[in-house]
PDB file of C-alpha atoms in Angstrom:
ATOM      1  CA  ALA J   1     -86.525  -1.915  14.743  1.00 74.00           C
ATOM      2  CA  GLN J   2     -84.752   0.346  12.808  1.00 82.00           C
ATOM      3  CA  THR J   3     -81.815  -0.623  10.331  1.00 91.00           C
ATOM      4  CA  VAL J   4     -79.256   0.697   8.488  1.00 96.00           C
ATOM      5  CA  THR J   5     -77.559  -0.822   5.486  1.00 97.00           C
ATOM      6  CA  GLN J   6     -74.589   0.300   3.935  1.00 97.00           C
ATOM      7  CA  SER J   7     -73.909  -2.065   0.744  1.00 96.00           C
ATOM      8  CA  GLN J   8     -70.465  -0.894  -0.258  1.00 96.00           C
ATOM      9  CA  PRO J   9     -67.981  -2.569   2.276  1.00 96.00           C
ATOM     10  CA  GLU J  10     -64.935  -0.923   0.412  1.00 97.00           C
ATOM     11  CA  MET J  11     -64.231   1.896  -1.909  1.00 97.00           C
ATOM     12  CA  SER J  12     -61.535   3.884  -3.409  1.00 97.00           C
ATOM     13  CA  VAL J  13     -61.128   7.030  -5.063  1.00 98.00           C
ATOM     14  CA  GLN J  14     -58.413   9.198  -6.535  1.00 98.00           C
ATOM     15  CA  GLU J  15     -57.076  12.098  -4.833  1.00 97.00           C
ATOM     16  CA  ALA J  16     -59.348  15.354  -6.051  1.00 97.00           C
ATOM     17  CA  GLU J  17     -62.163  13.435  -7.182  1.00 98.00           C
ATOM     18  CA  THR J  18     -65.477  12.789  -5.910  1.00 98.00           C
ATOM     19  CA  VAL J  19     -66.899   9.804  -4.343  1.00 98.00           C
ATOM     20  CA  THR J  20     -70.271   8.690  -2.891  1.00 98.00           C
ATOM     21  CA  LEU J  21     -71.153   6.482  -0.363  1.00 98.00           C
ATOM     22  CA  SER J  22     -74.634   4.952   0.018  1.00 98.00           C
ATOM     23  CA  CYS J  23     -76.762   3.955   3.078  1.00 98.00           C
ATOM     24  CA  THR J  24     -80.386   3.090   3.382  1.00 98.00           C
ATOM     25  CA  TYR J  25     -82.784   2.457   6.224  1.00 96.00           C
ATOM     26  CA  ASP J  26     -85.638   0.980   7.218  1.00 94.00           C
ATOM     27  CA  THR J  27     -88.132   2.862   9.807  1.00 90.00           C
ATOM     28  CA  SER J  28     -91.648   3.468  10.566  1.00 89.00           C
ATOM     29  CA  GLU J  29     -90.894   6.600  12.295  1.00 86.00           C
ATOM     30  CA  ASN J  30     -91.581   9.849  10.583  1.00 87.00           C
ATOM     31  CA  ASN J  31     -89.287  12.105  12.869  1.00 86.00           C
ATOM     32  CA  TYR J  32     -85.592  10.994  13.079  1.00 90.00           C
ATOM     33  CA  TYR J  33     -81.889  12.146  12.812  1.00 91.00           C
ATOM     34  CA  LEU J  34     -79.297  10.751  10.442  1.00 94.00           C
ATOM     35  CA  PHE J  35     -75.751  10.982  10.577  1.00 95.00           C
ATOM     36  CA  TRP J  36     -72.248  10.167   8.671  1.00 97.00           C
ATOM     37  CA  TYR J  37     -69.576   9.215  11.217  1.00 96.00           C
ATOM     38  CA  LYS J  38     -65.856   9.018  10.102  1.00 97.00           C
ATOM     39  CA  GLN J  39     -63.391   6.561  11.646  1.00 96.00           C
ATOM     40  CA  PRO J  40     -59.784   7.141  10.630  1.00 95.00           C
ATOM     41  CA  PRO J  41     -56.914   4.873  11.563  1.00 92.00           C
ATOM     42  CA  SER J  42     -56.891   6.403  14.946  1.00 91.00           C
ATOM     43  CA  ARG J  43     -60.232   5.167  15.453  1.00 92.00           C
ATOM     44  CA  GLN J  44     -61.468   8.364  16.741  1.00 93.00           C
ATOM     45  CA  MET J  45     -65.012   8.549  15.726  1.00 94.00           C
ATOM     46  CA  ILE J  46     -65.575  12.246  14.160  1.00 93.00           C
ATOM     47  CA  LEU J  47     -68.976  13.612  13.230  1.00 92.00           C
ATOM     48  CA  VAL J  48     -69.036  14.382   9.497  1.00 95.00           C
ATOM     49  CA  ILE J  49     -72.487  15.777   8.734  1.00 95.00           C
ATOM     50  CA  ARG J  50     -76.087  15.504  10.254  1.00 93.00           C
ATOM     51  CA  GLN J  51     -79.384  15.572   8.690  1.00 94.00           C
ATOM     52  CA  GLU J  52     -82.808  16.150  10.123  1.00 91.00           C
ATOM     53  CA  ALA J  53     -85.496  14.206   8.635  1.00 91.00           C
ATOM     54  CA  TYR J  54     -88.138  16.989   8.634  1.00 90.00           C
ATOM     55  CA  LYS J  55     -85.644  19.057   6.556  1.00 89.00           C
ATOM     56  CA  GLN J  56     -86.208  18.684   3.006  1.00 87.00           C
ATOM     57  CA  GLN J  57     -82.634  20.630   2.206  1.00 93.00           C
ATOM     58  CA  ASN J  58     -79.877  18.496   2.005  1.00 96.00           C
ATOM     59  CA  ALA J  59     -77.285  19.067   4.714  1.00 95.00           C
ATOM     60  CA  THR J  60     -73.745  20.188   3.643  1.00 95.00           C
ATOM     61  CA  GLU J  61     -70.402  20.875   5.115  1.00 94.00           C
ATOM     62  CA  ASN J  62     -67.750  22.032   3.187  1.00 96.00           C
ATOM     63  CA  ARG J  63     -66.758  19.208   0.941  1.00 97.00           C
ATOM     64  CA  PHE J  64     -69.320  16.851   2.218  1.00 98.00           C
ATOM     65  CA  SER J  65     -72.731  16.910   1.271  1.00 97.00           C
ATOM     66  CA  VAL J  66     -75.545  14.197   1.437  1.00 98.00           C
ATOM     67  CA  ASN J  67     -78.231  13.295  -0.733  1.00 97.00           C
ATOM     68  CA  PHE J  68     -81.400  12.526   1.466  1.00 97.00           C
ATOM     69  CA  GLN J  69     -84.384  10.902  -0.239  1.00 96.00           C
ATOM     70  CA  LYS J  70     -86.903  10.423   2.471  1.00 95.00           C
ATOM     71  CA  ALA J  71     -89.416   8.583   0.441  1.00 94.00           C
ATOM     72  CA  ALA J  72     -86.897   6.077  -0.721  1.00 96.00           C
ATOM     73  CA  LYS J  73     -85.275   5.957   2.993  1.00 96.00           C
ATOM     74  CA  SER J  74     -81.896   6.856   1.438  1.00 97.00           C
ATOM     75  CA  PHE J  75     -78.976   8.939   2.877  1.00 97.00           C
ATOM     76  CA  SER J  76     -75.909   8.928   0.795  1.00 98.00           C
ATOM     77  CA  LEU J  77     -72.782  10.752   1.229  1.00 98.00           C
ATOM     78  CA  LYS J  78     -70.727  12.493  -1.297  1.00 98.00           C
ATOM     79  CA  ILE J  79     -67.264  13.869  -0.735  1.00 98.00           C
ATOM     80  CA  SER J  80     -66.137  16.174  -3.285  1.00 98.00           C
ATOM     81  CA  ASP J  81     -62.209  17.005  -3.924  1.00 98.00           C
ATOM     82  CA  SER J  82     -61.226  13.973  -2.259  1.00 98.00           C
ATOM     83  CA  GLN J  83     -58.097  14.326   0.242  1.00 97.00           C
ATOM     84  CA  LEU J  84     -55.927  11.734   1.454  1.00 97.00           C
ATOM     85  CA  GLY J  85     -56.875  12.639   4.896  1.00 96.00           C
ATOM     86  CA  ASP J  86     -60.604  11.341   4.060  1.00 97.00           C
ATOM     87  CA  THR J  87     -59.019   7.956   3.945  1.00 97.00           C
ATOM     88  CA  ALA J  88     -61.102   6.142   7.151  1.00 97.00           C
ATOM     89  CA  MET J  89     -64.297   3.898   7.792  1.00 97.00           C
ATOM     90  CA  TYR J  90     -67.462   5.836   7.381  1.00 98.00           C
ATOM     91  CA  PHE J  91     -70.658   4.741   9.252  1.00 97.00           C
ATOM     92  CA  CYS J  92     -74.259   5.987   8.717  1.00 97.00           C
ATOM     93  CA  ALA J  93     -76.228   5.891  11.553  1.00 95.00           C
ATOM     94  CA  PHE J  94     -79.748   6.539  12.642  1.00 93.00           C
ATOM     95  CA  LEU J  95     -81.513   7.763  15.826  1.00 89.00           C
ATOM     96  CA  THR J  96     -85.304   8.371  16.465  1.00 77.00           C
ATOM     97  CA  GLN J  97     -86.224  11.673  17.365  1.00 70.00           C
ATOM     98  CA  GLY J  98     -87.847  11.969  20.969  1.00 64.00           C
ATOM     99  CA  GLY J  99     -87.515   8.335  21.401  1.00 59.00           C
ATOM    100  CA  SER J 100     -84.653   5.926  22.304  1.00 63.00           C
ATOM    101  CA  GLU J 101     -81.422   7.581  22.329  1.00 75.00           C
ATOM    102  CA  LYS J 102     -79.786   4.666  20.755  1.00 84.00           C
ATOM    103  CA  LEU J 103     -77.608   5.427  17.621  1.00 90.00           C
ATOM    104  CA  VAL J 104     -78.168   2.546  15.048  1.00 91.00           C
ATOM    105  CA  PHE J 105     -74.824   2.038  12.976  1.00 94.00           C
ATOM    106  CA  GLY J 106     -74.586   0.538   9.622  1.00 96.00           C
ATOM    107  CA  LYS J 107     -71.669  -1.793   9.193  1.00 95.00           C
ATOM    108  CA  GLY J 108     -69.602   0.698   7.618  1.00 97.00           C
ATOM    109  CA  THR J 109     -67.817   1.580   4.313  1.00 97.00           C
ATOM    110  CA  LYS J 110     -63.921   1.655   4.096  1.00 97.00           C
ATOM    111  CA  LEU J 111     -62.827   4.363   1.952  1.00 98.00           C
ATOM    112  CA  THR J 112     -59.444   4.706   0.293  1.00 98.00           C
ATOM    113  CA  VAL J 113     -58.206   7.797  -1.317  1.00 98.00           C
ATOM    114  CA  ASN J 114     -55.277   7.030  -3.499  1.00 97.00           C
ATOM    115  CA  PRO J 115     -52.681   9.513  -4.285  1.00 96.00           C
TER     116      PRO J 115
ATOM    117  CA  GLY B   1     -66.182  22.265  21.875  1.00 70.00           C
ATOM    118  CA  ALA B   2     -67.872  19.031  22.660  1.00 84.00           C
ATOM    119  CA  VAL B   3     -64.581  17.176  23.481  1.00 90.00           C
ATOM    120  CA  VAL B   4     -65.072  13.808  25.200  1.00 95.00           C
ATOM    121  CA  SER B   5     -61.792  11.955  26.626  1.00 96.00           C
ATOM    122  CA  GLN B   6     -61.009   8.488  27.606  1.00 97.00           C
ATOM    123  CA  HIS B   7     -58.772   7.097  29.976  1.00 97.00           C
ATOM    124  CA  PRO B   8     -56.555   4.955  29.817  1.00 97.00           C
ATOM    125  CA  SER B   9     -56.117   4.939  25.997  1.00 96.00           C
ATOM    126  CA  TRP B  10     -54.723   1.353  26.085  1.00 96.00           C
ATOM    127  CA  VAL B  11     -54.332  -1.259  28.883  1.00 97.00           C
ATOM    128  CA  ILE B  12     -53.113  -4.834  29.289  1.00 97.00           C
ATOM    129  CA  CYS B  13     -54.097  -6.834  31.878  1.00 95.00           C
ATOM    130  CA  LYS B  14     -53.880 -10.409  33.261  1.00 96.00           C
ATOM    131  CA  SER B  15     -57.019 -12.838  33.265  1.00 97.00           C
ATOM    132  CA  GLY B  16     -59.046 -12.076  36.522  1.00 96.00           C
ATOM    133  CA  THR B  17     -58.068  -8.765  36.941  1.00 96.00           C
ATOM    134  CA  SER B  18     -60.691  -5.851  36.847  1.00 97.00           C
ATOM    135  CA  VAL B  19     -60.105  -2.511  34.757  1.00 97.00           C
ATOM    136  CA  LYS B  20     -61.719   0.555  34.808  1.00 97.00           C
ATOM    137  CA  ILE B  21     -62.001   3.034  31.948  1.00 97.00           C
ATOM    138  CA  GLU B  22     -63.119   6.528  32.538  1.00 97.00           C
ATOM    139  CA  CYS B  23     -65.036   8.687  30.109  1.00 96.00           C
ATOM    140  CA  ARG B  24     -65.159  12.528  30.623  1.00 96.00           C
ATOM    141  CA  SER B  25     -67.020  15.305  28.743  1.00 93.00           C
ATOM    142  CA  LEU B  26     -64.274  18.085  29.156  1.00 93.00           C
ATOM    143  CA  ASP B  27     -66.291  21.208  27.845  1.00 89.00           C
ATOM    144  CA  PHE B  28     -70.038  20.174  28.295  1.00 88.00           C
ATOM    145  CA  GLN B  29     -72.243  18.487  30.711  1.00 88.00           C
ATOM    146  CA  ALA B  30     -73.510  15.138  29.418  1.00 87.00           C
ATOM    147  CA  THR B  31     -77.125  14.109  30.365  1.00 80.00           C
ATOM    148  CA  THR B  32     -76.483  10.843  28.942  1.00 88.00           C
ATOM    149  CA  MET B  33     -73.296   8.819  27.908  1.00 93.00           C
ATOM    150  CA  PHE B  34     -73.039   5.465  26.088  1.00 94.00           C
ATOM    151  CA  TRP B  35     -70.469   2.846  26.104  1.00 96.00           C
ATOM    152  CA  TYR B  36     -69.947   0.792  22.854  1.00 96.00           C
ATOM    153  CA  ARG B  37     -67.820  -1.944  21.945  1.00 96.00           C
ATOM    154  CA  GLN B  38     -65.737  -2.418  18.625  1.00 95.00           C
ATOM    155  CA  PHE B  39     -64.440  -5.535  17.182  1.00 90.00           C
ATOM    156  CA  PRO B  40     -61.739  -5.335  14.516  1.00 87.00           C
ATOM    157  CA  LYS B  41     -62.981  -4.045  11.099  1.00 86.00           C
ATOM    158  CA  GLN B  42     -66.837  -4.322  12.854  1.00 90.00           C
ATOM    159  CA  SER B  43     -69.093  -1.568  13.508  1.00 93.00           C
ATOM    160  CA  LEU B  44     -69.849  -0.331  16.898  1.00 93.00           C
ATOM    161  CA  MET B  45     -71.905  -2.236  19.337  1.00 93.00           C
ATOM    162  CA  LEU B  46     -73.800  -0.488  21.878  1.00 93.00           C
ATOM    163  CA  MET B  47     -73.507  -1.854  25.590  1.00 95.00           C
ATOM    164  CA  ALA B  48     -75.174   0.320  27.817  1.00 94.00           C
ATOM    165  CA  THR B  49     -76.524   3.752  28.257  1.00 92.00           C
ATOM    166  CA  SER B  50     -76.114   5.697  31.250  1.00 90.00           C
ATOM    167  CA  ASN B  51     -77.656   8.577  33.010  1.00 86.00           C
ATOM    168  CA  GLU B  52     -76.111  10.911  35.590  1.00 82.00           C
ATOM    169  CA  GLY B  53     -77.240   9.437  38.875  1.00 81.00           C
ATOM    170  CA  SER B  54     -79.389   6.561  37.768  1.00 83.00           C
ATOM    171  CA  LYS B  55     -78.619   2.766  36.893  1.00 86.00           C
ATOM    172  CA  ALA B  56     -77.351   2.161  33.573  1.00 91.00           C
ATOM    173  CA  THR B  57     -79.473   0.590  30.895  1.00 92.00           C
ATOM    174  CA  TYR B  58     -77.816  -2.494  29.311  1.00 94.00           C
ATOM    175  CA  GLU B  59     -78.442  -4.046  25.946  1.00 92.00           C
ATOM    176  CA  GLN B  60     -79.533  -7.452  25.509  1.00 92.00           C
ATOM    177  CA  GLY B  61     -76.940  -9.839  25.916  1.00 93.00           C
ATOM    178  CA  VAL B  62     -74.333  -7.760  28.074  1.00 95.00           C
ATOM    179  CA  GLU B  63     -73.638  -8.955  31.358  1.00 93.00           C
ATOM    180  CA  LYS B  64     -74.249  -6.138  33.814  1.00 92.00           C
ATOM    181  CA  ASP B  65     -72.510  -7.949  36.522  1.00 94.00           C
ATOM    182  CA  LYS B  66     -69.591  -8.372  33.956  1.00 95.00           C
ATOM    183  CA  PHE B  67     -69.715  -4.561  32.937  1.00 96.00           C
ATOM    184  CA  LEU B  68     -70.219  -2.303  35.906  1.00 95.00           C
ATOM    185  CA  ILE B  69     -70.938   1.196  34.522  1.00 94.00           C
ATOM    186  CA  ASN B  70     -71.244   4.291  37.202  1.00 90.00           C
ATOM    187  CA  HIS B  71     -72.138   7.635  36.028  1.00 88.00           C
ATOM    188  CA  ALA B  72     -71.684   9.703  39.043  1.00 82.00           C
ATOM    189  CA  SER B  73     -71.254  13.162  37.558  1.00 89.00           C
ATOM    190  CA  LEU B  74     -72.673  15.292  34.421  1.00 89.00           C
ATOM    191  CA  THR B  75     -69.187  14.781  33.339  1.00 92.00           C
ATOM    192  CA  LEU B  76     -67.736  11.490  34.179  1.00 94.00           C
ATOM    193  CA  SER B  77     -69.135   7.925  33.462  1.00 94.00           C
ATOM    194  CA  THR B  78     -66.668   4.666  34.273  1.00 95.00           C
ATOM    195  CA  LEU B  79     -66.834   1.382  32.835  1.00 97.00           C
ATOM    196  CA  THR B  80     -65.187  -1.512  34.992  1.00 97.00           C
ATOM    197  CA  VAL B  81     -64.857  -4.855  33.452  1.00 97.00           C
ATOM    198  CA  THR B  82     -64.570  -7.372  36.248  1.00 96.00           C
ATOM    199  CA  SER B  83     -62.598 -10.484  36.253  1.00 96.00           C
ATOM    200  CA  ALA B  84     -61.669  -9.755  32.780  1.00 96.00           C
ATOM    201  CA  HIS B  85     -60.922 -12.660  30.318  1.00 96.00           C
ATOM    202  CA  PRO B  86     -58.988 -12.868  26.863  1.00 96.00           C
ATOM    203  CA  GLU B  87     -62.745 -12.804  25.138  1.00 95.00           C
ATOM    204  CA  ASP B  88     -63.219  -9.353  27.008  1.00 96.00           C
ATOM    205  CA  SER B  89     -60.373  -8.038  24.888  1.00 96.00           C
ATOM    206  CA  SER B  90     -61.411  -5.193  22.408  1.00 95.00           C
ATOM    207  CA  PHE B  91     -61.810  -1.694  21.899  1.00 96.00           C
ATOM    208  CA  TYR B  92     -64.285   0.139  23.865  1.00 97.00           C
ATOM    209  CA  ILE B  93     -65.722   3.567  23.126  1.00 97.00           C
ATOM    210  CA  CYS B  94     -67.634   6.133  25.048  1.00 97.00           C
ATOM    211  CA  SER B  95     -69.973   8.917  23.594  1.00 95.00           C
ATOM    212  CA  ALA B  96     -71.920  11.643  25.351  1.00 92.00           C
ATOM    213  CA  ARG B  97     -74.756  14.104  24.700  1.00 87.00           C
ATOM    214  CA  ASP B  98     -74.342  17.806  25.705  1.00 80.00           C
ATOM    215  CA  ARG B  99     -76.917  18.781  28.238  1.00 71.00           C
ATOM    216  CA  VAL B 100     -77.318  22.128  26.783  1.00 74.00           C
ATOM    217  CA  ARG B 101     -77.587  21.139  23.216  1.00 68.00           C
ATOM    218  CA  VAL B 102     -79.634  18.337  23.437  1.00 56.00           C
ATOM    219  CA  TYR B 103     -81.880  19.279  20.721  1.00 55.00           C
ATOM    220  CA  GLN B 104     -78.845  18.456  18.368  1.00 62.00           C
ATOM    221  CA  GLU B 105     -79.292  14.626  19.232  1.00 73.00           C
ATOM    222  CA  THR B 106     -75.790  14.551  18.487  1.00 81.00           C
ATOM    223  CA  GLN B 107     -73.328  12.122  20.253  1.00 87.00           C
ATOM    224  CA  TYR B 108     -69.744  12.991  20.710  1.00 91.00           C
ATOM    225  CA  PHE B 109     -67.290  10.086  20.703  1.00 94.00           C
ATOM    226  CA  GLY B 110     -64.225   9.537  23.064  1.00 95.00           C
ATOM    227  CA  PRO B 111     -60.786   8.458  21.184  1.00 96.00           C
ATOM    228  CA  GLY B 112     -61.431   4.840  22.583  1.00 96.00           C
ATOM    229  CA  THR B 113     -59.587   2.390  24.831  1.00 97.00           C
ATOM    230  CA  ARG B 114     -57.877  -0.826  23.658  1.00 96.00           C
ATOM    231  CA  LEU B 115     -58.217  -3.494  26.003  1.00 97.00           C
ATOM    232  CA  LEU B 116     -55.909  -6.785  25.905  1.00 97.00           C
ATOM    233  CA  VAL B 117     -56.509  -9.387  28.554  1.00 97.00           C
ATOM    234  CA  LEU B 118     -53.574 -11.905  28.708  1.00 96.00           C
TER     235      LEU B 118
END
């Protein structure tokens, strides 16, 4: 079974600085998808970024980028120029391609951006 | 695009009553919808997967007679908590996959429903 591990329960960063959230996963599959979801205090889950395992190029979305290391089974999220609105829980998630449609979530990292 | 709504956003009910939560995909058709439960400061726990027109698939440990799921159309799934008890109090979240953009393998989440059973 796939597992997703987020080893940092809480992190904080100063506004405008850069922070990296870590995520590792365990799978025997070769084709899969990885996601970062953000859950602000409103508790609405928001997709931040998505990565297909077959793509070597790291995904980027504006201030958000990932460092995808397939061999190491690592999928970290970098947030540049942190903003107060980035304060949220961040969940890393895994999905097998063509198999079960279930998202496997990590336990989350609570990020606080300080002014 | 890819907006999912839930209704109600919060509900308080008495122990023993049943509560129905609706999940709608507003601007797309959903092949599959998912129901999650989230306890405070914890991650999402998948309860069941529902496909339009067929029976839901429940995760191990989830009582199917307790949590009734109906996926009657491509835009609507409902979760009914039957004979609710205080331990059923939680935050319930649904998500949906876009039928057209299914290749993207992305789930879009509703805003959640807070249930408090007294």
